Coordinates of C-alpha atoms and ligand atoms in Angstrom, one line a residue:
M27 CA -51.0 -69.2 -75.9
E28 CA -52.1 -70.6 -72.6
R29 CA -55.2 -68.8 -71.4
K30 CA -54.9 -66.7 -68.3
W31 CA -57.5 -65.0 -66.1
W32 CA -56.0 -61.6 -66.8
H33 CA -56.5 -62.0 -70.6
S34 CA -60.2 -61.5 -70.1
S35 CA -60.0 -59.0 -67.2
V36 CA -60.7 -55.3 -67.2
V37 CA -58.6 -53.2 -64.8
Y38 CA -59.8 -50.0 -63.1
Q39 CA -57.1 -47.7 -61.7
I40 CA -57.7 -45.9 -58.5
Y41 CA -55.7 -42.9 -57.4
P42 CA -56.6 -43.1 -53.8
R43 CA -56.0 -39.5 -52.9
S44 CA -58.6 -38.4 -55.3
F45 CA -61.1 -41.2 -55.3
N46 CA -63.4 -40.9 -52.3
D47 CA -62.9 -39.3 -48.8
S48 CA -64.7 -41.1 -46.0
N49 CA -63.6 -39.0 -43.1
G50 CA -63.8 -35.4 -44.3
D51 CA -60.1 -34.5 -44.2
G52 CA -60.2 -33.6 -47.9
I53 CA -58.1 -36.6 -48.9
G54 CA -59.4 -39.8 -50.4
D55 CA -58.8 -43.0 -48.3
I56 CA -59.2 -46.7 -48.2
N57 CA -62.5 -46.7 -46.5
G58 CA -63.7 -44.4 -49.2
I59 CA -62.7 -47.0 -51.8
I60 CA -64.6 -49.7 -49.9
E61 CA -67.7 -47.5 -50.0
K62 CA -67.5 -47.4 -53.8
L63 CA -66.8 -51.1 -54.5
D64 CA -70.4 -51.7 -55.5
Y65 CA -70.2 -48.9 -58.0
L66 CA -67.2 -50.6 -59.6
K67 CA -69.0 -53.9 -59.5
E68 CA -71.8 -52.3 -61.4
L69 CA -69.4 -51.1 -64.0
G70 CA -68.2 -54.7 -64.4
I71 CA -64.4 -54.4 -63.8
D72 CA -62.7 -57.3 -62.1
V73 CA -59.3 -55.9 -61.1
I74 CA -58.3 -52.7 -59.3
W75 CA -54.9 -51.2 -59.8
L76 CA -54.3 -49.2 -56.6
S77 CA -51.8 -46.4 -56.9
P78 CA -49.5 -46.3 -53.8
V79 CA -51.2 -46.4 -50.4
Y80 CA -47.9 -47.0 -48.5
K81 CA -46.3 -44.7 -45.9
S82 CA -45.0 -41.7 -47.7
P83 CA -44.1 -38.1 -47.1
N84 CA -45.9 -37.4 -50.4
D85 CA -43.3 -35.5 -52.3
D86 CA -44.6 -37.3 -55.3
N87 CA -48.0 -38.3 -53.9
G88 CA -47.1 -41.8 -52.6
Y89 CA -44.5 -42.7 -55.4
D90 CA -41.9 -41.8 -52.7
I91 CA -42.4 -44.6 -50.2
S92 CA -40.9 -44.6 -46.7
D93 CA -42.4 -47.9 -45.6
Y94 CA -43.5 -50.6 -48.0
C95 CA -45.3 -52.6 -45.4
D96 CA -47.3 -49.9 -43.8
I97 CA -50.2 -47.7 -44.9
M98 CA -50.1 -43.9 -45.2
D99 CA -51.9 -42.3 -42.2
E100 CA -54.1 -40.2 -44.4
F101 CA -55.4 -43.3 -46.2
G102 CA -56.1 -45.4 -43.2
T103 CA -54.5 -48.5 -41.5
M104 CA -53.3 -51.9 -42.5
E105 CA -56.6 -53.2 -41.0
D106 CA -58.5 -51.0 -43.5
M107 CA -56.3 -52.4 -46.3
D108 CA -57.0 -56.0 -45.2
N109 CA -60.7 -55.1 -45.2
L110 CA -60.4 -53.7 -48.7
L111 CA -58.9 -56.9 -49.9
K112 CA -61.6 -58.9 -48.2
E113 CA -64.5 -56.7 -49.5
A114 CA -63.1 -56.6 -53.0
K115 CA -62.7 -60.4 -53.0
N116 CA -66.3 -60.8 -51.8
R117 CA -67.2 -59.0 -55.0
G118 CA -64.9 -61.0 -57.2
I119 CA -62.5 -58.1 -57.6
K120 CA -58.7 -58.5 -57.3
I121 CA -56.4 -55.8 -56.1
V122 CA -53.1 -55.1 -58.0
M123 CA -50.7 -53.1 -55.9
D124 CA -48.3 -50.5 -57.2
L125 CA -44.7 -51.6 -56.8
V126 CA -42.4 -48.6 -56.6
V127 CA -38.9 -50.1 -56.3
N128 CA -36.8 -48.0 -58.7
H129 CA -36.5 -45.6 -55.8
T130 CA -37.6 -45.1 -52.2
S131 CA -38.4 -41.9 -50.3
D132 CA -35.4 -40.2 -48.7
E133 CA -37.3 -40.8 -45.5
H134 CA -37.2 -44.6 -45.9
K135 CA -35.1 -46.1 -43.1
W136 CA -32.6 -47.6 -45.6
F137 CA -31.8 -44.1 -46.9
I138 CA -31.7 -42.5 -43.5
E139 CA -29.1 -45.2 -42.5
A140 CA -27.3 -44.9 -45.9
K141 CA -26.8 -41.2 -45.4
K142 CA -25.2 -41.6 -42.0
S143 CA -21.8 -42.6 -43.3
K144 CA -19.9 -44.1 -46.2
D145 CA -19.4 -47.3 -44.4
N146 CA -23.0 -47.7 -43.2
E147 CA -24.3 -51.1 -44.1
Y148 CA -27.1 -49.5 -46.1
R149 CA -24.9 -47.1 -48.0
D150 CA -24.7 -49.4 -51.0
Y151 CA -28.5 -49.7 -51.1
Y152 CA -28.4 -46.5 -53.1
I153 CA -26.2 -45.0 -55.9
W154 CA -23.4 -42.7 -54.6
R155 CA -20.6 -41.1 -56.7
D156 CA -17.8 -38.8 -56.0
P157 CA -17.9 -35.3 -57.5
V158 CA -16.1 -34.8 -60.8
N159 CA -14.1 -31.6 -61.0
G160 CA -16.1 -30.4 -58.0
K161 CA -19.4 -31.0 -59.8
E162 CA -22.1 -33.6 -60.6
P163 CA -20.6 -36.9 -61.8
N164 CA -22.3 -36.4 -65.2
D165 CA -25.2 -34.8 -67.0
L166 CA -27.9 -37.2 -66.2
G167 CA -31.1 -35.3 -65.8
S168 CA -34.1 -35.9 -63.4
C169 CA -37.5 -36.6 -65.0
F170 CA -38.7 -33.8 -62.8
S171 CA -36.3 -31.1 -64.2
G172 CA -32.7 -30.4 -63.2
S173 CA -29.8 -32.7 -62.4
A174 CA -30.4 -36.4 -61.3
W175 CA -27.5 -36.0 -58.8
E176 CA -27.9 -34.4 -55.4
Y177 CA -25.0 -33.5 -53.3
D178 CA -24.7 -34.8 -49.8
K179 CA -22.5 -32.4 -47.8
E180 CA -21.9 -34.7 -44.9
S181 CA -20.2 -37.4 -47.0
G182 CA -19.0 -35.2 -49.9
Q183 CA -20.7 -37.5 -52.4
Y184 CA -23.7 -37.3 -54.8
Y185 CA -26.6 -39.7 -54.8
L186 CA -28.7 -40.5 -57.9
H187 CA -32.4 -39.6 -58.1
L188 CA -34.0 -40.0 -61.5
F189 CA -37.1 -38.4 -60.1
S190 CA -37.3 -35.8 -57.2
K191 CA -34.4 -35.4 -54.9
K192 CA -36.6 -37.0 -52.2
Q193 CA -36.8 -40.1 -54.4
P194 CA -33.2 -41.6 -54.2
D195 CA -32.7 -44.5 -56.7
L196 CA -32.1 -48.0 -55.3
N197 CA -29.0 -49.8 -56.3
W198 CA -30.3 -53.0 -58.0
E199 CA -26.8 -54.3 -58.5
N200 CA -26.8 -54.9 -54.8
E201 CA -28.1 -58.4 -54.2
K202 CA -29.3 -57.3 -50.7
V203 CA -31.6 -54.7 -52.2
R204 CA -33.1 -57.2 -54.5
K205 CA -33.7 -59.7 -51.7
E206 CA -35.4 -57.0 -49.6
V207 CA -37.7 -56.1 -52.5
Y208 CA -38.7 -59.7 -53.1
K209 CA -39.3 -60.2 -49.4
M210 CA -41.6 -57.2 -49.3
M211 CA -43.4 -58.4 -52.4
N212 CA -44.0 -61.7 -50.7
F213 CA -45.5 -59.9 -47.8
W214 CA -48.2 -58.5 -50.2
V215 CA -48.5 -61.7 -52.2
D216 CA -49.3 -63.6 -48.9
K217 CA -52.1 -61.1 -48.3
G218 CA -53.8 -62.4 -51.4
I219 CA -53.3 -59.5 -53.8
G220 CA -53.9 -60.0 -57.5
G221 CA -50.6 -58.7 -58.7
F222 CA -48.3 -55.7 -59.2
R223 CA -48.1 -52.7 -61.4
M224 CA -44.4 -52.0 -61.5
D225 CA -43.5 -48.3 -61.5
V226 CA -40.8 -47.3 -64.1
I227 CA -39.5 -50.9 -63.9
D228 CA -37.5 -50.4 -67.1
L229 CA -35.1 -48.2 -65.1
I230 CA -33.9 -50.8 -62.6
G231 CA -31.0 -52.0 -64.8
K232 CA -29.5 -48.6 -65.1
I233 CA -25.8 -47.9 -65.5
P234 CA -25.6 -44.2 -64.6
D235 CA -21.9 -44.0 -65.3
K236 CA -22.6 -44.9 -68.9
M237 CA -25.7 -42.7 -69.0
I238 CA -27.8 -45.8 -69.4
T239 CA -31.1 -45.5 -67.6
G240 CA -33.8 -47.5 -69.5
N241 CA -33.4 -51.1 -70.7
G242 CA -30.1 -51.7 -68.9
P243 CA -28.2 -54.9 -69.6
K244 CA -29.3 -56.7 -66.5
L245 CA -32.9 -55.6 -66.5
H246 CA -34.4 -58.9 -67.8
E247 CA -32.1 -61.0 -65.5
Y248 CA -33.5 -59.1 -62.5
L249 CA -37.1 -59.5 -63.7
Q250 CA -36.7 -63.3 -64.1
E251 CA -35.1 -63.4 -60.7
M252 CA -38.0 -61.4 -59.3
N253 CA -40.5 -63.7 -61.0
K254 CA -38.9 -66.7 -59.4
E255 CA -38.3 -65.3 -55.9
A256 CA -41.3 -63.1 -55.4
L257 CA -44.2 -64.5 -57.5
R258 CA -43.3 -68.1 -56.7
G259 CA -45.6 -69.6 -59.3
N260 CA -48.6 -67.6 -58.2
D261 CA -50.7 -66.7 -61.2
L262 CA -50.6 -62.9 -60.7
L263 CA -51.1 -60.0 -63.1
T264 CA -47.9 -58.1 -63.4
V265 CA -47.7 -55.0 -65.6
G266 CA -44.5 -53.0 -66.0
E267 CA -44.4 -49.3 -66.7
T268 CA -41.9 -49.1 -69.6
W269 CA -41.8 -45.7 -71.3
G270 CA -39.3 -46.5 -74.0
A271 CA -40.5 -50.0 -75.0
T272 CA -40.7 -51.1 -78.6
P273 CA -42.7 -54.2 -79.6
E274 CA -39.4 -56.1 -79.6
V275 CA -38.6 -55.2 -76.1
A276 CA -42.2 -55.7 -75.0
K277 CA -41.9 -59.3 -76.2
L278 CA -38.9 -59.8 -73.9
Y279 CA -41.0 -58.7 -71.0
S280 CA -44.3 -60.4 -71.8
N281 CA -43.6 -63.6 -73.7
P282 CA -44.9 -66.2 -71.3
K283 CA -41.9 -68.5 -72.1
R284 CA -39.6 -66.0 -70.5
N285 CA -41.3 -65.8 -67.1
E286 CA -41.0 -62.1 -66.5
L287 CA -44.2 -60.1 -66.6
S288 CA -47.8 -60.5 -67.8
M289 CA -47.6 -57.4 -69.9
V290 CA -46.2 -53.9 -70.1
F291 CA -47.6 -50.4 -70.5
Q292 CA -46.0 -49.1 -73.7
F293 CA -46.2 -45.4 -74.4
E294 CA -45.6 -45.0 -78.1
H295 CA -49.1 -43.8 -78.8
I296 CA -49.0 -41.5 -75.8
G297 CA -46.0 -39.6 -77.3
L298 CA -47.6 -38.9 -80.6
D299 CA -48.6 -35.3 -79.8
Q300 CA -45.2 -34.4 -78.5
I301 CA -42.7 -32.6 -80.8
E302 CA -39.9 -35.1 -81.5
G303 CA -36.7 -34.7 -79.5
K304 CA -38.4 -32.2 -77.2
E305 CA -40.1 -32.5 -73.8
K306 CA -43.7 -33.7 -73.2
W307 CA -44.7 -30.1 -72.7
D308 CA -43.8 -29.2 -76.3
V309 CA -47.0 -30.3 -78.1
K310 CA -48.1 -30.8 -81.6
P311 CA -51.5 -31.9 -83.0
L312 CA -52.1 -35.6 -83.2
D313 CA -51.9 -37.2 -86.6
L314 CA -54.6 -39.9 -86.8
L315 CA -52.6 -41.8 -89.4
E316 CA -49.7 -42.1 -86.9
L317 CA -52.0 -43.3 -84.1
K318 CA -53.5 -46.0 -86.4
K319 CA -50.0 -47.1 -87.4
V320 CA -48.7 -47.3 -83.9
L321 CA -51.6 -49.0 -82.2
S322 CA -51.9 -51.5 -85.1
K323 CA -48.2 -52.2 -85.0
W324 CA -48.5 -53.2 -81.3
Q325 CA -51.6 -55.3 -82.0
V326 CA -49.9 -57.2 -84.8
E327 CA -46.4 -57.6 -83.4
L328 CA -47.3 -59.0 -80.0
E329 CA -49.6 -61.5 -81.6
G330 CA -48.8 -64.9 -80.1
E331 CA -45.6 -63.6 -78.5
G332 CA -46.7 -61.2 -75.8
W333 CA -49.7 -59.4 -74.4
N334 CA -50.8 -55.8 -74.8
S335 CA -52.2 -53.5 -72.1
L336 CA -54.7 -51.0 -73.5
F337 CA -55.0 -47.6 -72.0
W338 CA -55.6 -43.9 -72.8
N339 CA -55.3 -42.6 -69.3
N340 CA -53.6 -42.8 -66.0
H341 CA -52.7 -40.5 -63.2
D342 CA -49.8 -39.1 -65.2
L343 CA -51.7 -38.3 -68.4
P344 CA -54.2 -35.7 -69.4
R345 CA -57.9 -36.8 -69.7
I346 CA -58.4 -38.5 -73.1
V347 CA -61.6 -36.8 -73.9
S348 CA -59.9 -33.4 -73.6
R349 CA -56.8 -34.6 -75.4
W350 CA -58.0 -36.5 -78.4
G351 CA -61.8 -36.2 -78.2
N352 CA -64.0 -33.1 -77.9
D353 CA -64.7 -32.2 -74.3
K354 CA -67.3 -29.5 -75.3
E355 CA -70.3 -30.2 -77.6
Y356 CA -69.3 -33.8 -78.3
R357 CA -68.0 -34.9 -74.9
V358 CA -70.3 -37.9 -74.6
E359 CA -70.0 -39.0 -78.2
S360 CA -66.2 -38.7 -78.3
A361 CA -65.6 -40.3 -74.9
K362 CA -67.7 -43.3 -76.1
M363 CA -65.8 -43.4 -79.4
L364 CA -62.4 -43.4 -77.7
G365 CA -63.6 -46.2 -75.3
T366 CA -65.0 -48.3 -78.2
L367 CA -61.8 -47.9 -80.2
L368 CA -59.7 -49.1 -77.3
H369 CA -61.9 -51.8 -75.9
G370 CA -62.4 -53.6 -79.2
M371 CA -58.6 -54.3 -79.3
K372 CA -56.6 -57.2 -78.1
G373 CA -55.1 -56.9 -74.7
T374 CA -56.1 -56.0 -71.2
P375 CA -58.0 -52.7 -71.0
Y376 CA -57.3 -50.2 -68.2
I377 CA -59.8 -47.6 -67.2
Y378 CA -58.6 -44.7 -65.1
Q379 CA -61.0 -43.3 -62.5
G380 CA -63.4 -40.8 -64.0
E381 CA -62.8 -42.0 -67.5
E382 CA -66.0 -44.0 -67.4
I383 CA -68.0 -40.9 -66.9
G384 CA -66.1 -38.7 -69.3
M385 CA -64.2 -36.5 -66.9
T386 CA -62.2 -33.7 -68.4
N387 CA -59.0 -31.7 -67.9
I388 CA -58.9 -28.7 -65.6
R389 CA -57.6 -25.2 -66.0
L390 CA -56.5 -23.4 -62.9
E391 CA -55.4 -19.8 -63.2
N392 CA -52.6 -19.8 -60.7
I393 CA -49.6 -22.1 -60.6
N394 CA -49.9 -22.2 -56.8
E395 CA -53.2 -24.0 -57.1
Y396 CA -51.4 -26.9 -58.7
N397 CA -49.9 -29.7 -56.6
D398 CA -47.9 -32.0 -59.0
I399 CA -44.2 -31.8 -58.4
E400 CA -43.5 -32.4 -62.1
S401 CA -45.5 -29.3 -63.2
L402 CA -44.2 -27.2 -60.3
N403 CA -40.6 -28.0 -61.1
M404 CA -41.1 -27.5 -64.8
Y405 CA -42.7 -24.1 -64.1
K406 CA -39.7 -22.9 -62.2
D407 CA -37.3 -24.3 -64.7
R408 CA -39.0 -22.8 -67.7
I409 CA -39.5 -19.4 -66.0
S410 CA -35.8 -19.3 -65.4
K411 CA -35.2 -20.1 -69.1
G412 CA -37.3 -17.2 -70.2
Y413 CA -40.6 -18.8 -71.1
S414 CA -43.7 -16.7 -70.4
H415 CA -46.2 -17.6 -67.7
E416 CA -48.9 -18.0 -70.4
E417 CA -46.8 -20.4 -72.5
I418 CA -46.0 -22.6 -69.5
M419 CA -49.6 -22.6 -68.2
N420 CA -50.8 -23.6 -71.6
S421 CA -48.5 -26.7 -71.5
I422 CA -49.8 -27.6 -68.1
Y423 CA -53.4 -27.2 -69.3
I424 CA -52.7 -29.7 -72.1
K425 CA -50.3 -32.1 -70.4
G426 CA -50.1 -31.5 -66.6
R427 CA -50.6 -34.5 -64.4
D428 CA -53.1 -32.7 -62.2
N429 CA -55.6 -32.9 -65.0
A430 CA -56.2 -36.5 -64.1
R431 CA -55.8 -36.0 -60.3
T432 CA -58.7 -33.7 -59.6
P433 CA -61.2 -35.4 -57.2
M434 CA -63.6 -37.9 -58.6
Q435 CA -66.9 -36.4 -59.3
W436 CA -69.6 -38.4 -57.6
N437 CA -72.6 -36.2 -57.5
D438 CA -73.7 -32.6 -57.8
T439 CA -73.4 -31.7 -54.1
E440 CA -70.6 -29.5 -52.8
N441 CA -67.1 -30.8 -53.8
A442 CA -68.8 -33.2 -56.1
G443 CA -69.5 -35.5 -53.2
F444 CA -65.8 -36.4 -53.0
T445 CA -65.4 -34.9 -49.5
T446 CA -67.3 -33.0 -46.8
G447 CA -64.0 -31.2 -46.0
N448 CA -61.6 -29.1 -48.1
P449 CA -60.4 -31.1 -51.1
W450 CA -56.6 -31.4 -51.3
L451 CA -56.8 -30.4 -55.0
A452 CA -59.5 -28.3 -56.7
V453 CA -62.6 -30.1 -57.9
N454 CA -63.4 -29.5 -61.6
K455 CA -66.1 -26.8 -61.8
N456 CA -68.1 -28.9 -64.3
Y457 CA -69.1 -31.5 -61.6
K458 CA -72.7 -30.5 -61.6
E459 CA -72.8 -31.6 -65.2
I460 CA -70.3 -34.5 -65.1
N461 CA -70.7 -36.8 -62.2
A462 CA -71.3 -40.5 -61.4
K463 CA -74.8 -40.1 -60.0
K464 CA -76.0 -38.4 -63.1
A465 CA -74.3 -41.0 -65.3
I466 CA -76.0 -43.8 -63.5
E467 CA -79.4 -42.1 -63.9
D468 CA -78.9 -41.7 -67.6
K469 CA -79.0 -44.9 -69.6
D470 CA -77.2 -43.2 -72.5
S471 CA -74.3 -42.1 -70.4
V472 CA -70.6 -42.8 -71.0
F473 CA -70.8 -45.0 -67.9
Y474 CA -73.3 -47.4 -69.5
H475 CA -71.3 -47.4 -72.7
Y476 CA -68.2 -48.6 -70.8
K477 CA -70.3 -51.1 -68.9
K478 CA -71.5 -52.5 -72.2
L479 CA -68.0 -52.6 -73.7
I480 CA -66.8 -54.6 -70.6
D481 CA -69.8 -56.9 -70.9
I482 CA -69.1 -57.6 -74.6
R483 CA -65.5 -58.5 -73.8
K484 CA -66.6 -60.9 -71.0
H485 CA -68.8 -62.8 -73.4
N486 CA -66.8 -62.8 -76.5
D487 CA -63.6 -64.8 -77.2
T488 CA -63.1 -62.9 -80.4
I489 CA -62.5 -59.7 -78.5
I490 CA -60.1 -61.4 -76.2
Y491 CA -58.2 -63.7 -78.6
G492 CA -59.1 -62.7 -82.1
D493 CA -56.6 -61.6 -84.7
Y494 CA -56.5 -57.9 -85.5
K495 CA -56.5 -56.3 -88.9
I496 CA -56.6 -52.6 -89.7
L497 CA -59.0 -51.4 -92.4
C498 CA -58.6 -48.3 -94.6
P499 CA -55.2 -47.5 -93.1
E500 CA -54.8 -44.4 -95.2
D501 CA -58.2 -42.9 -94.2
K502 CA -57.5 -39.6 -92.3
N503 CA -60.8 -39.6 -90.4
I504 CA -61.8 -43.1 -89.7
F505 CA -60.1 -45.7 -87.4
A506 CA -61.6 -49.1 -88.4
Y507 CA -60.4 -52.6 -87.8
I508 CA -61.6 -56.2 -87.7
R509 CA -61.1 -58.9 -85.1
E510 CA -61.4 -62.5 -86.1
L511 CA -61.4 -65.8 -84.4
N512 CA -62.4 -69.1 -86.0
G513 CA -64.5 -67.3 -88.6
D514 CA -66.3 -65.1 -86.0
K515 CA -65.8 -61.5 -87.0
I516 CA -66.1 -58.2 -85.0
L517 CA -65.9 -55.0 -86.9
V518 CA -65.1 -51.7 -85.1
V519 CA -65.6 -48.5 -87.0
C520 CA -64.9 -45.1 -85.4
N521 CA -65.2 -41.6 -86.8
F522 CA -62.3 -39.8 -85.0
Y523 CA -63.5 -36.3 -85.7
E524 CA -66.6 -34.1 -85.9
N525 CA -67.0 -34.0 -89.7
E526 CA -69.3 -36.5 -91.3
V527 CA -67.5 -39.2 -93.3
N528 CA -68.3 -42.2 -95.4
F529 CA -67.0 -45.7 -94.7
K530 CA -67.3 -48.8 -96.9
Y531 CA -66.8 -52.3 -95.8
D532 CA -65.8 -54.0 -99.0
E533 CA -65.7 -57.7 -98.0
K534 CA -68.7 -60.0 -98.6
Y535 CA -71.0 -60.4 -95.6
N536 CA -74.5 -61.6 -94.9
S537 CA -75.4 -59.7 -91.8
A538 CA -74.0 -57.0 -89.5
E539 CA -75.4 -57.0 -86.0
I540 CA -74.7 -53.9 -83.9
L541 CA -73.1 -54.9 -80.6
V542 CA -72.7 -51.3 -79.3
S543 CA -72.8 -47.9 -80.8
N544 CA -72.7 -44.3 -79.5
Y545 CA -75.8 -43.2 -81.5
K546 CA -79.2 -44.7 -81.0
D547 CA -80.0 -45.3 -84.7
S548 CA -76.6 -46.4 -86.2
S549 CA -76.9 -48.2 -89.5
N550 CA -76.0 -51.8 -90.1
L551 CA -75.4 -51.3 -93.8
V552 CA -71.7 -51.5 -93.5
E553 CA -71.1 -51.5 -97.2
N554 CA -71.9 -47.9 -97.1
L555 CA -72.0 -46.0 -93.8
N556 CA -72.3 -42.3 -93.3
L557 CA -70.7 -41.7 -90.0
R558 CA -71.9 -38.8 -87.9
P559 CA -69.5 -36.8 -85.6
Y560 CA -67.5 -39.2 -83.5
E561 CA -69.8 -42.1 -84.4
A562 CA -68.4 -45.4 -83.2
I563 CA -70.0 -48.8 -83.9
M564 CA -69.0 -52.3 -83.0
Y565 CA -70.6 -55.0 -85.2
R566 CA -70.7 -58.8 -85.4
I567 CA -70.3 -59.6 -89.0
K568 CA -71.6 -62.9 -90.5
Ligands
NOJ467 C1 -44.3 -43.2 -62.7 C2 -45.5 -42.9 -61.9 O1 -46.7 -43.3 -62.6 C3 -45.4 -41.4 -61.6 O2 -46.6 -40.9 -61.0 C4 -44.3 -41.2 -60.7 O3 -44.1 -39.8 -60.5 C5 -43.0 -41.7 -61.3 N1 -43.2 -43.0 -61.8 C6 -41.9 -41.9 -60.2 O4 -42.3 -42.9 -59.3

């Protein structure tokens, strides 16, 4: 496979609203990000994925865009954005923009026009249907609870919204829509951005009348067209958010021969603690054997035919240390273990803000203290279906998106140094204990562990390009694998739990050098290792 710059990159995701507030209005902003570029440089990342900063009424915190070529007032101006691009570039950091083109805001000028009348020239930019027997055209549901169809009294038709009713779906079958999107993408490409993260891109080929949403028949045709028209041969990082992708489908997106995307986010591992056939709120404990199977499958199946993205976290997911680690007595050990496990794999790693200091989930007593539209809608929906307040809150504590959206914890001053004003969402009370300043002052912190993992990748082709092989696949406590390139071997051994366990490397070797570990005195006798709680070690084997 031809080598690409993004094969060896590490991406850091910023959720601007919660990252750093420079002007005291309680909301993170672009100048706040600029202030922290040196921190990111110190960590060693080379790409920022910036969650949406465009004009938006914030029904879904920026994923409802009313102007793709302008900046949200709360976040700053286009001049600030240009400045961010420049300052990032000065530090060798590229910016990947969030591309949200499955839908717009209902306050986008296209939708405002489209709503005016059935024969408006923008009407067909969106998906309108007549009522069936006086009701919704069909049973398609919104990802944020309730029907995906909203009735428009004026015209007597329904429009489709797979997310909130303030996020009408664009009609990708309309060539004019596609052209507008490519034009807008070029506006950003011309500014020198590093690429696009494509929001729910697997939905753009939908056929709502046949109840097809993901992976519609024309999806790949659109992506090839987009690649040609919007990327124009620029070597950009493009990553599609594709919830239902299987390895087969991921190869269609990311096989370089097909000229679609660099890679996709697949979510198979993310769904492993969800009861099958139920909603994300209906949780079951994670089975490590399943996690090993799923992640290994993706490693092996994309080999030579696609590219993986590696992630535990983003702004839609709970904090990994609270989810599959131990956010109490082994917070530091388990956060480092999870980082090691992921960063030893093949693919492009993504770090979500705060993950590098081991930030945890939050528990707020009152539903009114939450902001996320998904949680709020689900709360109403489930209350009406008879669930108890406690049951629902418990689901939110485990899976709610605000877990990841609480303000970044910079130091131990008021509001964790995120803002001098009133934070838009509660700061986690543990900020005096968990914050970036403290992490930087402690050479054994999660931060320095992540820094080391990034540094190892930068200097190690085996991590970037080596083959992957799982070891002891039936072991219920240990996740271990080996990476190999031209005879160079990297061994990663992780104890996933807090009980002590034994691991044996049963191949011949001469020496095992520890590249990184989460205990100071890890052993290099890999033929017989006693692993302590959450112990994780990466070795070079000779
Ligand atoms: C996926 C985004 O990550 C999420 O935050 C958003 O709510 C939906 N897409 C809709 O844009």
